[in-house]
PDB file of C-alpha atoms in Angstrom:
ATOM      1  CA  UNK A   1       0.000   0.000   0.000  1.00 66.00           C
ATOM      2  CA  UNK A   2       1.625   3.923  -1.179  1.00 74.00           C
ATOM      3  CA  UNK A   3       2.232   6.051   1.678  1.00 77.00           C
ATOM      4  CA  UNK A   4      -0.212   8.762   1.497  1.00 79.00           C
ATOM      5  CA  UNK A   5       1.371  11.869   1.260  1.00 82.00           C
ATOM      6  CA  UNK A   6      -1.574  14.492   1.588  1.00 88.00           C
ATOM      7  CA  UNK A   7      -4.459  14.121   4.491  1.00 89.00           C
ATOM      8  CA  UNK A   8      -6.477  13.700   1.182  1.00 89.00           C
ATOM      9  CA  UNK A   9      -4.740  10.648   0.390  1.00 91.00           C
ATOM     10  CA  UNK A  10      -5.462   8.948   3.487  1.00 92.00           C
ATOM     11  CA  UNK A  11      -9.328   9.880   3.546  1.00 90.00           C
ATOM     12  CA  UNK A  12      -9.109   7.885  -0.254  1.00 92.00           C
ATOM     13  CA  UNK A  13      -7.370   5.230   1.656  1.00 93.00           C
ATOM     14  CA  UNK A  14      -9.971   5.461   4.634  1.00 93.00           C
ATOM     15  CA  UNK A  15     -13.232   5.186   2.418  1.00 92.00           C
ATOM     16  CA  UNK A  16     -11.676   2.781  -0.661  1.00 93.00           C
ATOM     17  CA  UNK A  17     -10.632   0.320   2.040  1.00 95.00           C
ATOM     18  CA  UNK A  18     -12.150  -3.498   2.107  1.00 95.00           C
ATOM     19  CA  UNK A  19     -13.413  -2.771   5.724  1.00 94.00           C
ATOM     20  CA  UNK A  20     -15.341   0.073   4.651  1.00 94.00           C
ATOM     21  CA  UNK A  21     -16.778  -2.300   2.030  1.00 95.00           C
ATOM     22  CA  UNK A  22     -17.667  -4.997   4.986  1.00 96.00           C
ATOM     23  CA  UNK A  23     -19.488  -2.078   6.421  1.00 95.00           C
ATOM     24  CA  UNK A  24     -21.480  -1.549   2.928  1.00 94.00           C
ATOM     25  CA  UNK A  25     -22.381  -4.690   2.910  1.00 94.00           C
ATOM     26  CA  UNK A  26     -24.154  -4.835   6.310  1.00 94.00           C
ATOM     27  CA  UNK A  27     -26.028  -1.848   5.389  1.00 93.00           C
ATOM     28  CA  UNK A  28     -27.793  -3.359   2.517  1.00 93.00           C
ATOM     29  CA  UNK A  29     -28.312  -6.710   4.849  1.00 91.00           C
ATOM     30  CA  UNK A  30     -29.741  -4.471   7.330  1.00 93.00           C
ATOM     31  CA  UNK A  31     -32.302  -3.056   4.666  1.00 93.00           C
ATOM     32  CA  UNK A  32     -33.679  -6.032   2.847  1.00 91.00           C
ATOM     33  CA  UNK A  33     -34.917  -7.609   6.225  1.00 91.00           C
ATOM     34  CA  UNK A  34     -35.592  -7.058   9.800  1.00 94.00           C
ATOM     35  CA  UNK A  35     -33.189  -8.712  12.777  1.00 93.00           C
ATOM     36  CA  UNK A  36     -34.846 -10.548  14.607  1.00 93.00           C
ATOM     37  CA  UNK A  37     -34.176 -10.709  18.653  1.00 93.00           C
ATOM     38  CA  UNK A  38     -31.924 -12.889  18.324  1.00 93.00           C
ATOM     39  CA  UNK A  39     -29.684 -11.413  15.854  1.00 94.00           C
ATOM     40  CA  UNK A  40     -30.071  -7.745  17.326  1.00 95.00           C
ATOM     41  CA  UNK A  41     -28.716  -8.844  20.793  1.00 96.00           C
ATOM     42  CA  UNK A  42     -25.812  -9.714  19.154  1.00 96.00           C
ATOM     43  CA  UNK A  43     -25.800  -7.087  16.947  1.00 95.00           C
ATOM     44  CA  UNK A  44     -26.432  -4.583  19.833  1.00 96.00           C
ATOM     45  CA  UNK A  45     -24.113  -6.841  22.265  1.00 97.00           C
ATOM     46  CA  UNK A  46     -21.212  -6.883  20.207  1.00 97.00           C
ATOM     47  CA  UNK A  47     -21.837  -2.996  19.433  1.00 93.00           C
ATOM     48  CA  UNK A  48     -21.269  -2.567  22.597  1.00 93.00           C
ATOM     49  CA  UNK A  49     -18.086  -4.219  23.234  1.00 95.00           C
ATOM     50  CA  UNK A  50     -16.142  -2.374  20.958  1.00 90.00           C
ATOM     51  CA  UNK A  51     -17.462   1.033  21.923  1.00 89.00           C
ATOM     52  CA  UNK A  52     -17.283   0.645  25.635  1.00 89.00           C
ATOM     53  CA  UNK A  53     -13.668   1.643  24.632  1.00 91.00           C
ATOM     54  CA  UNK A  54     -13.656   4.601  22.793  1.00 89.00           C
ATOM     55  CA  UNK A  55     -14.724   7.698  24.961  1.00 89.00           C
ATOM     56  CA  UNK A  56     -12.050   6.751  27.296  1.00 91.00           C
ATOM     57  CA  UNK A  57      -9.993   5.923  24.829  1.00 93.00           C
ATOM     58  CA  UNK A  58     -10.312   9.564  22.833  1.00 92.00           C
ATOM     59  CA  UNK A  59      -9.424  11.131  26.255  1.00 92.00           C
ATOM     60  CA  UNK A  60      -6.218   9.540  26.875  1.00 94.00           C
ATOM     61  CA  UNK A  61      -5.336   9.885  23.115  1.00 95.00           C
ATOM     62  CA  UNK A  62      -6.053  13.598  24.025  1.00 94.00           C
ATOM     63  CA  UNK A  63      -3.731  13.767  27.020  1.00 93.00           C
ATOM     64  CA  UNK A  64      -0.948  12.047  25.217  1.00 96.00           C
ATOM     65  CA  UNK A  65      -1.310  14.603  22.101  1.00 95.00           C
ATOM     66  CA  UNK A  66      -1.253  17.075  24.928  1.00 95.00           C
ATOM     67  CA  UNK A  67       1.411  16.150  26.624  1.00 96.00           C
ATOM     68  CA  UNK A  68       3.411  15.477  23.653  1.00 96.00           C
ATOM     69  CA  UNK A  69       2.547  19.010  21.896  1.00 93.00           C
ATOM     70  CA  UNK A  70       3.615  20.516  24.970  1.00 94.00           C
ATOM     71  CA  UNK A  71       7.597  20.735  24.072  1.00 91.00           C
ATOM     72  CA  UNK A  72       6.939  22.007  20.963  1.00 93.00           C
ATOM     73  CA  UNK A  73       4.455  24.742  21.310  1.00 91.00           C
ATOM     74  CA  UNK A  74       4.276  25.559  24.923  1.00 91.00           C
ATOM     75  CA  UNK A  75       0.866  27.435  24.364  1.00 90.00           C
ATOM     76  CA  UNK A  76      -0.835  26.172  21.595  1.00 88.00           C
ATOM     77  CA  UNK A  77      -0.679  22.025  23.129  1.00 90.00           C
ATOM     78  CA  UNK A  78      -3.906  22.338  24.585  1.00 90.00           C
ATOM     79  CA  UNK A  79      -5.465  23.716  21.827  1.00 90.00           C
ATOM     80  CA  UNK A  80      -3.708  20.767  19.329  1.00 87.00           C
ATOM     81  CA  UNK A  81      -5.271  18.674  22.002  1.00 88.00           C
ATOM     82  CA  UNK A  82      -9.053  19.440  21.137  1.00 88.00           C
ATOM     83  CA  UNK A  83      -8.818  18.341  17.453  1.00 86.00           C
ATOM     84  CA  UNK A  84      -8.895  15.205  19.343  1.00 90.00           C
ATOM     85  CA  UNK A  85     -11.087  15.916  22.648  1.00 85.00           C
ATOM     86  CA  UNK A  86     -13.666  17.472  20.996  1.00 80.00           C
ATOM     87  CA  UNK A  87     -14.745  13.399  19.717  1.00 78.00           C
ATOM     88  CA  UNK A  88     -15.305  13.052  23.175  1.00 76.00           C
ATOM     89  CA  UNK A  89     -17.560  16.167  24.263  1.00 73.00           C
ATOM     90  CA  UNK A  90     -20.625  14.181  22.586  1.00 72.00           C
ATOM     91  CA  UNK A  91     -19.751  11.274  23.706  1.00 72.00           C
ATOM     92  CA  UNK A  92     -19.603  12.380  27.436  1.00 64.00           C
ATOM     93  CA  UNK A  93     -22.950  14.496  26.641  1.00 60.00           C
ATOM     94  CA  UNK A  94     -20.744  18.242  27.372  1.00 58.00           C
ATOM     95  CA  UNK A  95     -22.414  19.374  24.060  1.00 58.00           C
ATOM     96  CA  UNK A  96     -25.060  21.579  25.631  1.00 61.00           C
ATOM     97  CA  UNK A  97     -23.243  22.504  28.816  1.00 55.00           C
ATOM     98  CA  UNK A  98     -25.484  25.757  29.255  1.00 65.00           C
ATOM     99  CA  UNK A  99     -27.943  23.184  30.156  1.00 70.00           C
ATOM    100  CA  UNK A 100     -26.002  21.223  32.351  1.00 63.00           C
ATOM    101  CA  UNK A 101     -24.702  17.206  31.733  1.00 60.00           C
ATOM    102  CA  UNK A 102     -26.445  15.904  29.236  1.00 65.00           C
ATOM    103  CA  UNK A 103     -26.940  12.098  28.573  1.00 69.00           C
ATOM    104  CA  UNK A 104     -23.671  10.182  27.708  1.00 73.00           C
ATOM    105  CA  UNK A 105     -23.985   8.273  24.413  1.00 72.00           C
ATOM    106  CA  UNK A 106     -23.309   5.076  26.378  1.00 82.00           C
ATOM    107  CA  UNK A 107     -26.661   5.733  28.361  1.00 85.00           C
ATOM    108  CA  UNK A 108     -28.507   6.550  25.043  1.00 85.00           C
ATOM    109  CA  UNK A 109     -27.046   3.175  23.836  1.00 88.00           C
ATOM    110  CA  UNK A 110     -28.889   1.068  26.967  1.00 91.00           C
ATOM    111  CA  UNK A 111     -31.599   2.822  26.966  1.00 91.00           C
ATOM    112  CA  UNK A 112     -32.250   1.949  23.264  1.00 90.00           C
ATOM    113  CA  UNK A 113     -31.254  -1.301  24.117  1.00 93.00           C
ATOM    114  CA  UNK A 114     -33.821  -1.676  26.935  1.00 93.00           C
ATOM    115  CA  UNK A 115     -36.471  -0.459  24.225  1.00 92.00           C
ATOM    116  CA  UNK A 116     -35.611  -3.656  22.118  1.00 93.00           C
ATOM    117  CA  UNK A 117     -36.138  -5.390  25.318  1.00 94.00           C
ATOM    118  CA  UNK A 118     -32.440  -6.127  25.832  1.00 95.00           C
ATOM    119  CA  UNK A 119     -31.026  -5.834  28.871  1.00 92.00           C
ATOM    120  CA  UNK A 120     -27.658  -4.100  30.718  1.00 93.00           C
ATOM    121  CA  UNK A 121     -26.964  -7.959  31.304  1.00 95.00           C
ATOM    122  CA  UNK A 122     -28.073  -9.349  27.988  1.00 95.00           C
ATOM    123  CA  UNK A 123     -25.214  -6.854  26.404  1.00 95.00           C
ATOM    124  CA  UNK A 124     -22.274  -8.264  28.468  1.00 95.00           C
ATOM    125  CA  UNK A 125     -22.813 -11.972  28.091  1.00 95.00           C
ATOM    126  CA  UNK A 126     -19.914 -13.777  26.082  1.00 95.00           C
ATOM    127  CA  UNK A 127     -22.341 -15.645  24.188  1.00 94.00           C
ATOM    128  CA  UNK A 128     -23.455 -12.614  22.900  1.00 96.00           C
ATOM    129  CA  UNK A 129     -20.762 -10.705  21.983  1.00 97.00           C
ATOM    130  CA  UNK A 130     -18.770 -11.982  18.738  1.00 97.00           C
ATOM    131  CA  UNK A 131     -14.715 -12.722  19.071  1.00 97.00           C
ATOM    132  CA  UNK A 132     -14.505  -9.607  16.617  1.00 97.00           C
ATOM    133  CA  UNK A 133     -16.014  -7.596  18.436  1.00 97.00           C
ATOM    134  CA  UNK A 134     -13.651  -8.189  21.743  1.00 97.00           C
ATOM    135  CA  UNK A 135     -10.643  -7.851  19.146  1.00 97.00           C
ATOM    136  CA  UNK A 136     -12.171  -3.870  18.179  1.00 97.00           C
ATOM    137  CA  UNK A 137     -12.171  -3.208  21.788  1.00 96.00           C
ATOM    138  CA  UNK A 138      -9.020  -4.604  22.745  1.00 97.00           C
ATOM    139  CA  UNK A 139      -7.051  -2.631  19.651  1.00 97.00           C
ATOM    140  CA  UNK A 140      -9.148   0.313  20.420  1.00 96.00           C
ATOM    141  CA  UNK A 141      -7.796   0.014  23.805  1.00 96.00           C
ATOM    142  CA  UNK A 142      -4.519  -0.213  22.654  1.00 97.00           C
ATOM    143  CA  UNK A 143      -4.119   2.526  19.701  1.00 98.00           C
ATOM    144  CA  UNK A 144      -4.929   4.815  21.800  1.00 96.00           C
ATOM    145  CA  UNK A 145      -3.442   4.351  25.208  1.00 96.00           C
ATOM    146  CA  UNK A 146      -0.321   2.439  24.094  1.00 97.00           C
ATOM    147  CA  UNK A 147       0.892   2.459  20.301  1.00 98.00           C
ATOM    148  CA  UNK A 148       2.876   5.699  18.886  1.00 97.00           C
ATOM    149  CA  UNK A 149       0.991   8.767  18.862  1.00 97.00           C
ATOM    150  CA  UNK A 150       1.007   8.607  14.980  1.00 96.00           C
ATOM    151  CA  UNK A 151      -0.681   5.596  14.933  1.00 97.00           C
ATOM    152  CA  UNK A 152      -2.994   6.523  17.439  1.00 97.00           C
ATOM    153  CA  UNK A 153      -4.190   9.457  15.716  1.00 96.00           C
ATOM    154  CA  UNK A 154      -4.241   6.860  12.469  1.00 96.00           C
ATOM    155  CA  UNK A 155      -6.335   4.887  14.027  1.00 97.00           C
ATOM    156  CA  UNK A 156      -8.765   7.487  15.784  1.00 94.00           C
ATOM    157  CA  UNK A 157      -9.478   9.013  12.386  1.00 94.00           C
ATOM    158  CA  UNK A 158     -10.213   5.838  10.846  1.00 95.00           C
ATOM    159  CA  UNK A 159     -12.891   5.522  13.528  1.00 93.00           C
ATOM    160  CA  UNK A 160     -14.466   8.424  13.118  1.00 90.00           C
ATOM    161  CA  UNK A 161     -14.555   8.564   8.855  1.00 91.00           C
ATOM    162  CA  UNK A 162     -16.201   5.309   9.311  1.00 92.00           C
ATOM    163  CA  UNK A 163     -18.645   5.830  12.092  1.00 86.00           C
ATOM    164  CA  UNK A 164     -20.043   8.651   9.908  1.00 83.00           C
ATOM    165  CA  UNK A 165     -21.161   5.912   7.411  1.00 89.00           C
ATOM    166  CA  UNK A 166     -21.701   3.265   9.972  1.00 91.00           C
ATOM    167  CA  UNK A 167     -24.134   5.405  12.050  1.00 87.00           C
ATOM    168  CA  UNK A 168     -26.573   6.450   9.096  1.00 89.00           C
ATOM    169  CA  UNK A 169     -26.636   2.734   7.355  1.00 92.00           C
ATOM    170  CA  UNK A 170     -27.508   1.596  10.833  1.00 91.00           C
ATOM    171  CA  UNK A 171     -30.519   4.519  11.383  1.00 91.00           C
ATOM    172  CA  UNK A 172     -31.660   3.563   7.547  1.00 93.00           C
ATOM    173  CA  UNK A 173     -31.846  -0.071   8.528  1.00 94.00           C
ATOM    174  CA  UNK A 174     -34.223   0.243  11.595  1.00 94.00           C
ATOM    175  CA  UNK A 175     -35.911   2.665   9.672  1.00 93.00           C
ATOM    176  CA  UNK A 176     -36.719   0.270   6.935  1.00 94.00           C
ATOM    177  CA  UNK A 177     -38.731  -1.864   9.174  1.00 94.00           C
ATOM    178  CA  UNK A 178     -40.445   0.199  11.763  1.00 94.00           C
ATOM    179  CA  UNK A 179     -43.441  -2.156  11.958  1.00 93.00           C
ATOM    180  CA  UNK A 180     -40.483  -5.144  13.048  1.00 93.00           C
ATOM    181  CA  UNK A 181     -38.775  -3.098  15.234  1.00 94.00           C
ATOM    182  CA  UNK A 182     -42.093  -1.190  16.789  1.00 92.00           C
ATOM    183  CA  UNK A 183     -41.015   2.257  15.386  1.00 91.00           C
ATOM    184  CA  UNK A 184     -42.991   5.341  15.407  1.00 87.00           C
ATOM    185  CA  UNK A 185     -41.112   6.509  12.130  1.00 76.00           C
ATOM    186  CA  UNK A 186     -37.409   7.416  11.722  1.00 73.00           C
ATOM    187  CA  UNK A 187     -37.829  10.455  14.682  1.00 80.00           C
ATOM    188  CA  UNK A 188     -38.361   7.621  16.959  1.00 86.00           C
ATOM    189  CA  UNK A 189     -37.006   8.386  20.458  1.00 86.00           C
ATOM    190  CA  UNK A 190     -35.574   5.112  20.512  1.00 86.00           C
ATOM    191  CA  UNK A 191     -33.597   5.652  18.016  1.00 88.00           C
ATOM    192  CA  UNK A 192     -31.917   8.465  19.570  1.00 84.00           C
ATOM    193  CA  UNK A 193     -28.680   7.082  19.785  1.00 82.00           C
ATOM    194  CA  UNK A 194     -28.087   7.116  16.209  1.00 84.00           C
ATOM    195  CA  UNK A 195     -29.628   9.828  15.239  1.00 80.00           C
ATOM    196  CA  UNK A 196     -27.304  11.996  17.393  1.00 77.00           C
ATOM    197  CA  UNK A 197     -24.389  10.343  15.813  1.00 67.00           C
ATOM    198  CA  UNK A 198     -25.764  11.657  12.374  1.00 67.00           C
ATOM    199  CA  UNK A 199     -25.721  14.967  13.516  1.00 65.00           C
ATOM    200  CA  UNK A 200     -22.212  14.988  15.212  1.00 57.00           C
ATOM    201  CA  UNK A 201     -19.869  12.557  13.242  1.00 57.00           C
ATOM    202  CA  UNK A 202     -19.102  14.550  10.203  1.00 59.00           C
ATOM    203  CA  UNK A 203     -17.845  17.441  12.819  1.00 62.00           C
ATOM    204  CA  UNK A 204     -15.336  14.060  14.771  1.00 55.00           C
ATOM    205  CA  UNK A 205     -14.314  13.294  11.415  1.00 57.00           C
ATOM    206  CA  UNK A 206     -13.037  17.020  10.618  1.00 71.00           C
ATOM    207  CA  UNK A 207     -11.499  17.416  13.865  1.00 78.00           C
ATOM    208  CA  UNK A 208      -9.432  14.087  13.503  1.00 86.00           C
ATOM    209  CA  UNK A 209      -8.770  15.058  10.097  1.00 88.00           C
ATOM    210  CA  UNK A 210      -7.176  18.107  11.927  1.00 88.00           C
ATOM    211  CA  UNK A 211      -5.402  16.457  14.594  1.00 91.00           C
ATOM    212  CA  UNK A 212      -3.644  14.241  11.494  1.00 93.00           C
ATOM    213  CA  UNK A 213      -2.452  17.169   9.598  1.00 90.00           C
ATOM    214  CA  UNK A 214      -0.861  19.007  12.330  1.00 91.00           C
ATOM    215  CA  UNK A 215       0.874  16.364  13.475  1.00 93.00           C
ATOM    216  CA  UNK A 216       2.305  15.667   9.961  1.00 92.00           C
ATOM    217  CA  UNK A 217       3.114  19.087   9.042  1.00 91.00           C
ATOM    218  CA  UNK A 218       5.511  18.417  12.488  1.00 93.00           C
ATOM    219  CA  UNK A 219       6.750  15.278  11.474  1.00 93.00           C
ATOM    220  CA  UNK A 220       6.555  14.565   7.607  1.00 92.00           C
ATOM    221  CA  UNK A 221       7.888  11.144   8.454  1.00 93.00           C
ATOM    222  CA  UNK A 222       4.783  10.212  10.238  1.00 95.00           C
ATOM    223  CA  UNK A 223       2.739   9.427   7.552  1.00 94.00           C
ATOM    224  CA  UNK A 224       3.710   5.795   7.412  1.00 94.00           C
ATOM    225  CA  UNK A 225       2.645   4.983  11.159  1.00 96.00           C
ATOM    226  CA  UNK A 226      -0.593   6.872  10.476  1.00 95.00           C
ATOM    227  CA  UNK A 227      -1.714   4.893   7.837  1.00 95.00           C
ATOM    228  CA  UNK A 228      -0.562   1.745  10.258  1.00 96.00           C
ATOM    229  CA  UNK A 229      -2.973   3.201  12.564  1.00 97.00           C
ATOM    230  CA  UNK A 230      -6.167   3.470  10.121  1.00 96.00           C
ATOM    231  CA  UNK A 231      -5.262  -0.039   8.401  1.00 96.00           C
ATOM    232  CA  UNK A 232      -4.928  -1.912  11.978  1.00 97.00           C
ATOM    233  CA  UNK A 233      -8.603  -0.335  12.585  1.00 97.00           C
ATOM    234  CA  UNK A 234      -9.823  -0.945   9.087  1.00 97.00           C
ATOM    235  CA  UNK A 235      -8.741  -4.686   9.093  1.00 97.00           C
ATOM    236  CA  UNK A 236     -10.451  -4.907  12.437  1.00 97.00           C
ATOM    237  CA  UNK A 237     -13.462  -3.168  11.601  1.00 96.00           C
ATOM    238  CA  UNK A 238     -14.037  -5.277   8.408  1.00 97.00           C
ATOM    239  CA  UNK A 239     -13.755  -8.461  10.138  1.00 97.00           C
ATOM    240  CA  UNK A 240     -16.213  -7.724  12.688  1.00 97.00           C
ATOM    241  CA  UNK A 241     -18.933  -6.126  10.173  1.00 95.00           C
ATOM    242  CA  UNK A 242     -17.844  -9.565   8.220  1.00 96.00           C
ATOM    243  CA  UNK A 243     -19.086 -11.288  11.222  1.00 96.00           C
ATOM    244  CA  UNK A 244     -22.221  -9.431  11.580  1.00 94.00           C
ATOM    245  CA  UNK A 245     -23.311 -10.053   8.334  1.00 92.00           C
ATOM    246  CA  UNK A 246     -22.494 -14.038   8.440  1.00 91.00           C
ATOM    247  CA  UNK A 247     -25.031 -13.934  11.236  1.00 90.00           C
ATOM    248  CA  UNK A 248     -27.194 -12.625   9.887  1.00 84.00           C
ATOM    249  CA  UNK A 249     -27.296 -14.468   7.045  1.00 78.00           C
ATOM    250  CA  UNK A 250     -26.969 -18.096   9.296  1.00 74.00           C
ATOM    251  CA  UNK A 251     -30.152 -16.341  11.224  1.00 66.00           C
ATOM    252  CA  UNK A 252     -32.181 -16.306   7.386  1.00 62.00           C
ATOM    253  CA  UNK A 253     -31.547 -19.842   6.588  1.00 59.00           C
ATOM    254  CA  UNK A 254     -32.713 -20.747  10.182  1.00 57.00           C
ATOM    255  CA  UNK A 255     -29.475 -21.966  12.046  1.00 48.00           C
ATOM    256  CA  UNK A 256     -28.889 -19.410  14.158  1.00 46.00           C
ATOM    257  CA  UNK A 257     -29.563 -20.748  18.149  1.00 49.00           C
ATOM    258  CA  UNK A 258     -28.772 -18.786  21.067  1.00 49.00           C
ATOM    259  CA  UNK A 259     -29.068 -20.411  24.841  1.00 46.00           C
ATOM    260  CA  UNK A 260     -30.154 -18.367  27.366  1.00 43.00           C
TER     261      UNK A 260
END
């Protein structure tokens, strides 16, 4: 794979990627039928596991960027900070703070899951959650607490180009079945979760973009581990939403049987 050189080049890289393809596919699984109960615990179970990691995870990014801004530009390291913090003001629901703490996204997420009639426990049991799944949250733990910076931030932006796809071919797939999923129509509060993301992605996926740039325009050389970063998360990513759809597609020809 060419090194990108421009922050261009690795948004082409980001969106022509086979993961971003896995994610395609799901998206037209999700629209020509209707999970059942089965298949959305996992769905919603494994969703979980890999994004029980990533608030956290954009905060210690941030403090590392931070940190390692600070002896080159004393004053401005806090501000280089934000491109990657401000992924994490939505997330920790700080986005309307003249009204006080709003809603994390992790409470919107169990509280739609407790509309499906899925259950804080039902969305930590192993059985539940597929191996892919616990890979994305390990790496995610990883990329941004542990690897380089550069691949960090890699791997942060891949996140959040994807999620801005991910989030609206989820919303269009409940949507497409409100009568299956008990939906009052695509404004339905229990789809809050997603709907939010719609709104606020594109904005994570500038600010990453951001984050990228400066640090390349420091360090030229960087471009390598960045694209590291984003591949580690795009091979990840596609072999979960590879696992997903498998499911679903064992669930159609009727194999699919969960214990409880």
């Amino acid at each position: 794979m060419a090194t990108p050189q421009t922050i261009n080049d690795l948004v082409c890289y980001i969106e022509h990627h086979s993961g971003m393809k896995k994610l395609d596919d799901f998206g037209i699984q999700l629209k020509k039928t209707p999970m059942s109960p089965e298949t959305l615990t996992i769905f919603l179970a494994s969703t979980a596991e890999f994004f029980k990691e990533i608030p956290v995870g954009i905060l210690a990014l941030g403090l590392r960027v931070a940190d390692d801004w600070m002896m080159h530009d004393r004053f401005g390291a806090v501000t280089r900070a934000a491109s990657v913090l401000y992924s994490a003001v939505d997330e920790f629901g700080l986005h309307k703070l003249d009204k006080g703490i709003q809603q994390s996204h992790h409470t919107y997420f169990l509280e739609m899951a407790a509309s499906f009639g899925i259950q804080k426990n039902d969305l930590m049991r192993k059985e539940f959650i597929l191996p892919e799944a616990t890979t994305m949250a390990t790496l995610t733990s990883s990329y941004y607490r542990k690897k380089s910076i550069p691949e960090g931030l890699g791997f942060h932006m891949a996140s959040e180009v994807t999620s801005d796809v991910e989030f609206n071919l989820c919303l269009e797939g409940f949507c497409a079945f409100p009568d299956a999923y008990g939906l009052n129509g695509p404004h339905d509060p229990r789809l809050e979760f997603y709907q939010i993301h719609t709104e606020v992605e594109p904005m994570h996926g500038s600010t990453s973009r951001d984050a990228v740039l400066a640090y390349c325009e420091r360090e030229p050389a960087a471009w390598d581990a960045i694209q590291n970063g984003a591949n580690a998360f795009l091979n990840a990513y596609g072999n979960l939403f590879t696992a997903l759809e498998l499911t679903f597609k064992i669930e159609q020809y009727g194999e699919l049987n969960i214990s409880n």
